[in-house]
PDB file of C-alpha atoms in Angstrom:
ATOM      1  CA  MET A 193       0.000   0.000   0.000  1.00 48.00           C
ATOM      2  CA  GLN A 194       1.319   3.406  -0.985  1.00 60.00           C
ATOM      3  CA  ILE A 195       1.690   6.138   1.652  1.00 67.00           C
ATOM      4  CA  LEU A 196      -0.348   9.215   0.804  1.00 67.00           C
ATOM      5  CA  THR A 197       1.120  12.525   1.971  1.00 71.00           C
ATOM      6  CA  VAL A 198      -0.725  15.803   2.357  1.00 72.00           C
ATOM      7  CA  SER A 199       1.007  17.102  -0.774  1.00 78.00           C
ATOM      8  CA  ASP A 200      -0.083  14.050  -2.784  1.00 76.00           C
ATOM      9  CA  PHE A 201      -3.638  14.397  -1.503  1.00 74.00           C
ATOM     10  CA  GLU A 202      -3.714  18.084  -2.463  1.00 79.00           C
ATOM     11  CA  LYS A 203      -2.525  17.238  -5.982  1.00 82.00           C
ATOM     12  CA  VAL A 204      -5.215  14.575  -6.335  1.00 78.00           C
ATOM     13  CA  ALA A 205      -7.830  17.007  -4.998  1.00 78.00           C
ATOM     14  CA  VAL A 206      -6.806  19.682  -7.522  1.00 81.00           C
ATOM     15  CA  ARG A 207      -6.917  17.184 -10.418  1.00 81.00           C
ATOM     16  CA  TYR A 208     -10.341  15.952  -9.228  1.00 78.00           C
ATOM     17  CA  SER A 209     -11.685  19.498  -9.015  1.00 79.00           C
ATOM     18  CA  THR A 210     -10.279  20.417 -12.422  1.00 79.00           C
ATOM     19  CA  LEU A 211     -11.715  17.312 -14.041  1.00 78.00           C
ATOM     20  CA  PHE A 212     -15.211  17.372 -12.565  1.00 76.00           C
ATOM     21  CA  TYR A 213     -15.907  21.011 -11.670  1.00 77.00           C
ATOM     22  CA  SER A 214     -13.816  23.217 -13.975  1.00 71.00           C
ATOM     23  CA  ARG A 215     -15.526  24.758 -16.979  1.00 68.00           C
ATOM     24  CA  SER A 216     -12.538  26.112 -18.912  1.00 65.00           C
ATOM     25  CA  LEU A 217     -13.066  25.668 -22.630  1.00 67.00           C
ATOM     26  CA  LYS A 218      -9.567  26.651 -23.743  1.00 71.00           C
ATOM     27  CA  ASP A 219      -8.494  23.021 -23.947  1.00 73.00           C
ATOM     28  CA  GLY A 220     -11.775  21.572 -25.193  1.00 76.00           C
ATOM     29  CA  PRO A 221     -12.193  19.972 -28.605  1.00 82.00           C
ATOM     30  CA  LYS A 222     -13.089  22.388 -31.375  1.00 86.00           C
ATOM     31  CA  SER A 223     -15.682  20.196 -33.051  1.00 88.00           C
ATOM     32  CA  ILE A 224     -18.315  21.177 -35.598  1.00 92.00           C
ATOM     33  CA  ALA A 225     -20.863  21.564 -32.764  1.00 90.00           C
ATOM     34  CA  TYR A 226     -18.524  24.044 -31.067  1.00 91.00           C
ATOM     35  CA  TRP A 227     -18.188  26.167 -34.195  1.00 94.00           C
ATOM     36  CA  ILE A 228     -21.927  26.056 -34.975  1.00 95.00           C
ATOM     37  CA  SER A 229     -22.667  27.278 -31.442  1.00 94.00           C
ATOM     38  CA  VAL A 230     -20.083  30.038 -31.741  1.00 93.00           C
ATOM     39  CA  PHE A 231     -21.596  31.040 -35.095  1.00 96.00           C
ATOM     40  CA  PHE A 232     -25.060  31.403 -33.542  1.00 96.00           C
ATOM     41  CA  PHE A 233     -23.638  33.358 -30.590  1.00 95.00           C
ATOM     42  CA  VAL A 234     -21.891  35.746 -33.003  1.00 96.00           C
ATOM     43  CA  LEU A 235     -25.162  36.186 -34.917  1.00 95.00           C
ATOM     44  CA  THR A 236     -26.842  36.971 -31.592  1.00 95.00           C
ATOM     45  CA  ILE A 237     -24.303  39.692 -30.870  1.00 95.00           C
ATOM     46  CA  LEU A 238     -24.597  41.148 -34.380  1.00 94.00           C
ATOM     47  CA  PHE A 239     -28.395  41.360 -34.269  1.00 91.00           C
ATOM     48  CA  MET A 240     -28.326  42.878 -30.771  1.00 90.00           C
ATOM     49  CA  PHE A 241     -25.732  45.428 -31.880  1.00 90.00           C
ATOM     50  CA  TYR A 242     -27.721  46.307 -35.005  1.00 89.00           C
ATOM     51  CA  SER A 243     -30.859  46.708 -32.904  1.00 86.00           C
ATOM     52  CA  LEU A 244     -29.019  49.128 -30.587  1.00 84.00           C
ATOM     53  CA  VAL A 245     -27.616  51.070 -33.560  1.00 87.00           C
ATOM     54  CA  GLU A 246     -31.129  51.491 -34.953  1.00 85.00           C
ATOM     55  CA  LEU A 247     -32.280  52.777 -31.570  1.00 83.00           C
ATOM     56  CA  ALA A 248     -29.308  55.179 -31.316  1.00 85.00           C
ATOM     57  CA  LEU A 249     -30.050  56.604 -34.767  1.00 86.00           C
ATOM     58  CA  GLY A 250     -33.456  57.679 -33.531  1.00 81.00           C
ATOM     59  CA  ARG A 251     -35.499  55.068 -35.298  1.00 81.00           C
ATOM     60  CA  ASP A 252     -38.219  53.186 -33.499  1.00 76.00           C
ATOM     61  CA  ALA A 253     -37.156  50.196 -31.452  1.00 70.00           C
ATOM     62  CA  ASN A 254     -37.140  47.146 -33.667  1.00 75.00           C
ATOM     63  CA  THR A 255     -38.327  44.265 -31.524  1.00 80.00           C
ATOM     64  CA  GLY A 256     -38.109  41.913 -34.494  1.00 85.00           C
ATOM     65  CA  LEU A 257     -34.315  42.165 -34.503  1.00 84.00           C
ATOM     66  CA  ALA A 258     -34.187  41.568 -30.766  1.00 85.00           C
ATOM     67  CA  LEU A 259     -36.422  38.508 -31.113  1.00 90.00           C
ATOM     68  CA  ILE A 260     -34.222  37.134 -33.886  1.00 92.00           C
ATOM     69  CA  ALA A 261     -31.195  37.644 -31.616  1.00 92.00           C
ATOM     70  CA  VAL A 262     -32.924  35.750 -28.814  1.00 93.00           C
ATOM     71  CA  LEU A 263     -33.831  32.962 -31.240  1.00 95.00           C
ATOM     72  CA  PHE A 264     -30.204  32.660 -32.380  1.00 95.00           C
ATOM     73  CA  GLU A 265     -29.046  32.520 -28.770  1.00 95.00           C
ATOM     74  CA  PHE A 266     -31.492  29.720 -27.952  1.00 96.00           C
ATOM     75  CA  VAL A 267     -30.395  27.751 -31.006  1.00 96.00           C
ATOM     76  CA  GLY A 268     -26.740  28.249 -30.046  1.00 95.00           C
ATOM     77  CA  LEU A 269     -27.413  27.087 -26.489  1.00 94.00           C
ATOM     78  CA  ALA A 270     -29.387  24.070 -27.685  1.00 95.00           C
ATOM     79  CA  VAL A 271     -26.563  22.967 -29.996  1.00 94.00           C
ATOM     80  CA  TRP A 272     -24.044  23.585 -27.216  1.00 90.00           C
ATOM     81  CA  ILE A 273     -25.931  21.567 -24.602  1.00 88.00           C
ATOM     82  CA  ALA A 274     -27.102  18.742 -26.842  1.00 89.00           C
ATOM     83  CA  PHE A 275     -23.980  18.147 -28.922  1.00 88.00           C
ATOM     84  CA  TYR A 276     -20.893  19.934 -27.600  1.00 88.00           C
ATOM     85  CA  GLU A 277     -21.221  19.364 -23.839  1.00 83.00           C
ATOM     86  CA  PRO A 278     -21.140  15.523 -24.059  1.00 83.00           C
ATOM     87  CA  ALA A 279     -18.181  15.635 -26.480  1.00 84.00           C
ATOM     88  CA  TYR A 280     -16.346  18.041 -24.173  1.00 84.00           C
ATOM     89  CA  ARG A 281     -16.982  15.842 -21.131  1.00 82.00           C
ATOM     90  CA  TYR A 282     -15.829  12.692 -22.979  1.00 83.00           C
ATOM     91  CA  ASP A 283     -12.659  14.430 -24.212  1.00 84.00           C
ATOM     92  CA  LYS A 284     -11.840  15.658 -20.715  1.00 83.00           C
ATOM     93  CA  LEU A 285     -12.273  12.182 -19.205  1.00 82.00           C
ATOM     94  CA  LYS A 286     -10.245  10.583 -21.979  1.00 84.00           C
ATOM     95  CA  ARG A 287      -7.338  12.999 -21.408  1.00 82.00           C
ATOM     96  CA  SER A 288      -7.446  12.279 -17.674  1.00 81.00           C
ATOM     97  CA  GLY A 289      -6.546   8.664 -18.394  1.00 81.00           C
ATOM     98  CA  LEU A 290      -9.937   7.042 -17.935  1.00 79.00           C
ATOM     99  CA  ASN A 291     -10.810   4.590 -20.676  1.00 77.00           C
ATOM    100  CA  ILE A 292     -14.574   4.886 -20.440  1.00 76.00           C
ATOM    101  CA  SER A 293     -17.006   4.332 -23.267  1.00 71.00           C
ATOM    102  CA  ASP A 294     -18.853   7.411 -24.452  1.00 65.00           C
ATOM    103  CA  VAL A 295     -22.107   5.759 -23.339  1.00 64.00           C
ATOM    104  CA  LEU A 296     -21.007   6.245 -19.715  1.00 62.00           C
ATOM    105  CA  CYS A 297     -20.181   9.942 -20.212  1.00 66.00           C
ATOM    106  CA  LYS A 298     -23.703  11.202 -19.658  1.00 70.00           C
ATOM    107  CA  LYS A 299     -24.428  13.642 -16.858  1.00 69.00           C
ATOM    108  CA  GLN A 300     -26.452  11.116 -14.870  1.00 74.00           C
ATOM    109  CA  ASP A 301     -23.437   8.750 -14.786  1.00 75.00           C
ATOM    110  CA  ARG A 302     -21.115  11.360 -13.275  1.00 78.00           C
ATOM    111  CA  GLU A 303     -21.086   9.706  -9.815  1.00 79.00           C
ATOM    112  CA  ILE A 304     -20.047   6.363 -11.331  1.00 80.00           C
ATOM    113  CA  ILE A 305     -17.236   8.063 -13.232  1.00 81.00           C
ATOM    114  CA  LYS A 306     -16.103   9.898 -10.086  1.00 78.00           C
ATOM    115  CA  GLY A 307     -15.922   6.573  -8.243  1.00 79.00           C
ATOM    116  CA  ILE A 308     -13.866   4.988 -11.024  1.00 80.00           C
ATOM    117  CA  TRP A 309     -11.499   7.972 -11.086  1.00 80.00           C
ATOM    118  CA  LEU A 310     -11.064   7.988  -7.293  1.00 77.00           C
ATOM    119  CA  LYS A 311     -10.412   4.242  -7.256  1.00 80.00           C
ATOM    120  CA  LYS A 312      -7.720   4.727  -9.889  1.00 80.00           C
ATOM    121  CA  ASN A 313      -6.027   7.720  -8.212  1.00 78.00           C
ATOM    122  CA  LEU A 314      -6.281   6.921  -4.492  1.00 76.00           C
ATOM    123  CA  SER A 315      -4.654   3.944  -2.857  1.00 72.00           C
ATOM    124  CA  VAL A 316      -7.438   3.372  -0.328  1.00 72.00           C
ATOM    125  CA  PRO A 317     -10.660   1.369  -0.615  1.00 73.00           C
ATOM    126  CA  PRO A 318     -13.834   3.329  -1.473  1.00 69.00           C
ATOM    127  CA  ASP A 319     -15.322   2.928   2.005  1.00 72.00           C
ATOM    128  CA  LYS A 320     -12.321   4.838   3.458  1.00 69.00           C
ATOM    129  CA  TYR A 321     -12.601   7.995   1.282  1.00 68.00           C
ATOM    130  CA  PHE A 322     -14.533   9.925   3.915  1.00 69.00           C
ATOM    131  CA  ASP A 323     -12.099   8.943   6.689  1.00 71.00           C
ATOM    132  CA  LEU A 324      -9.158   9.921   4.493  1.00 68.00           C
ATOM    133  CA  ALA A 325     -10.622  13.343   3.704  1.00 68.00           C
ATOM    134  CA  LYS A 326     -11.495  13.872   7.373  1.00 70.00           C
ATOM    135  CA  ASN A 327      -7.955  12.994   8.504  1.00 68.00           C
ATOM    136  CA  PHE A 328      -6.369  15.363   5.984  1.00 64.00           C
ATOM    137  CA  TYR A 329      -8.813  18.104   6.937  1.00 64.00           C
ATOM    138  CA  GLU A 330      -7.822  17.729  10.593  1.00 65.00           C
ATOM    139  CA  ALA A 331      -4.087  17.685   9.762  1.00 56.00           C
TER     140      ALA A 331
END
């Protein structure tokens, strides 16, 4: 059995937090779903900007442009959530060293994946995780 120091535990805790709770997209895969979402978000910004320009020029407020902008934002979010988020999660898990099928990468399976990751990265049995965290917290 490997001895786990406070420094080792902190490193594991940081990796765990980065893997399961970080939302940085700088290292995510730039798939077609990513670029389609970005395209719709850019269209949203353009239509909002054009709507504000029309208002600044003294013309009547054009709610049609604002509604189109909202529609583009909803489409962008739908593509992002339905297609990019699962691909991003799978890519992140794959780079962490877990060889998990993409079927298991759904949001509802996150607790199973966390258990597999902890079992791989900690040298204690699963029923001792709480005691381990408590001991390091007290130290």
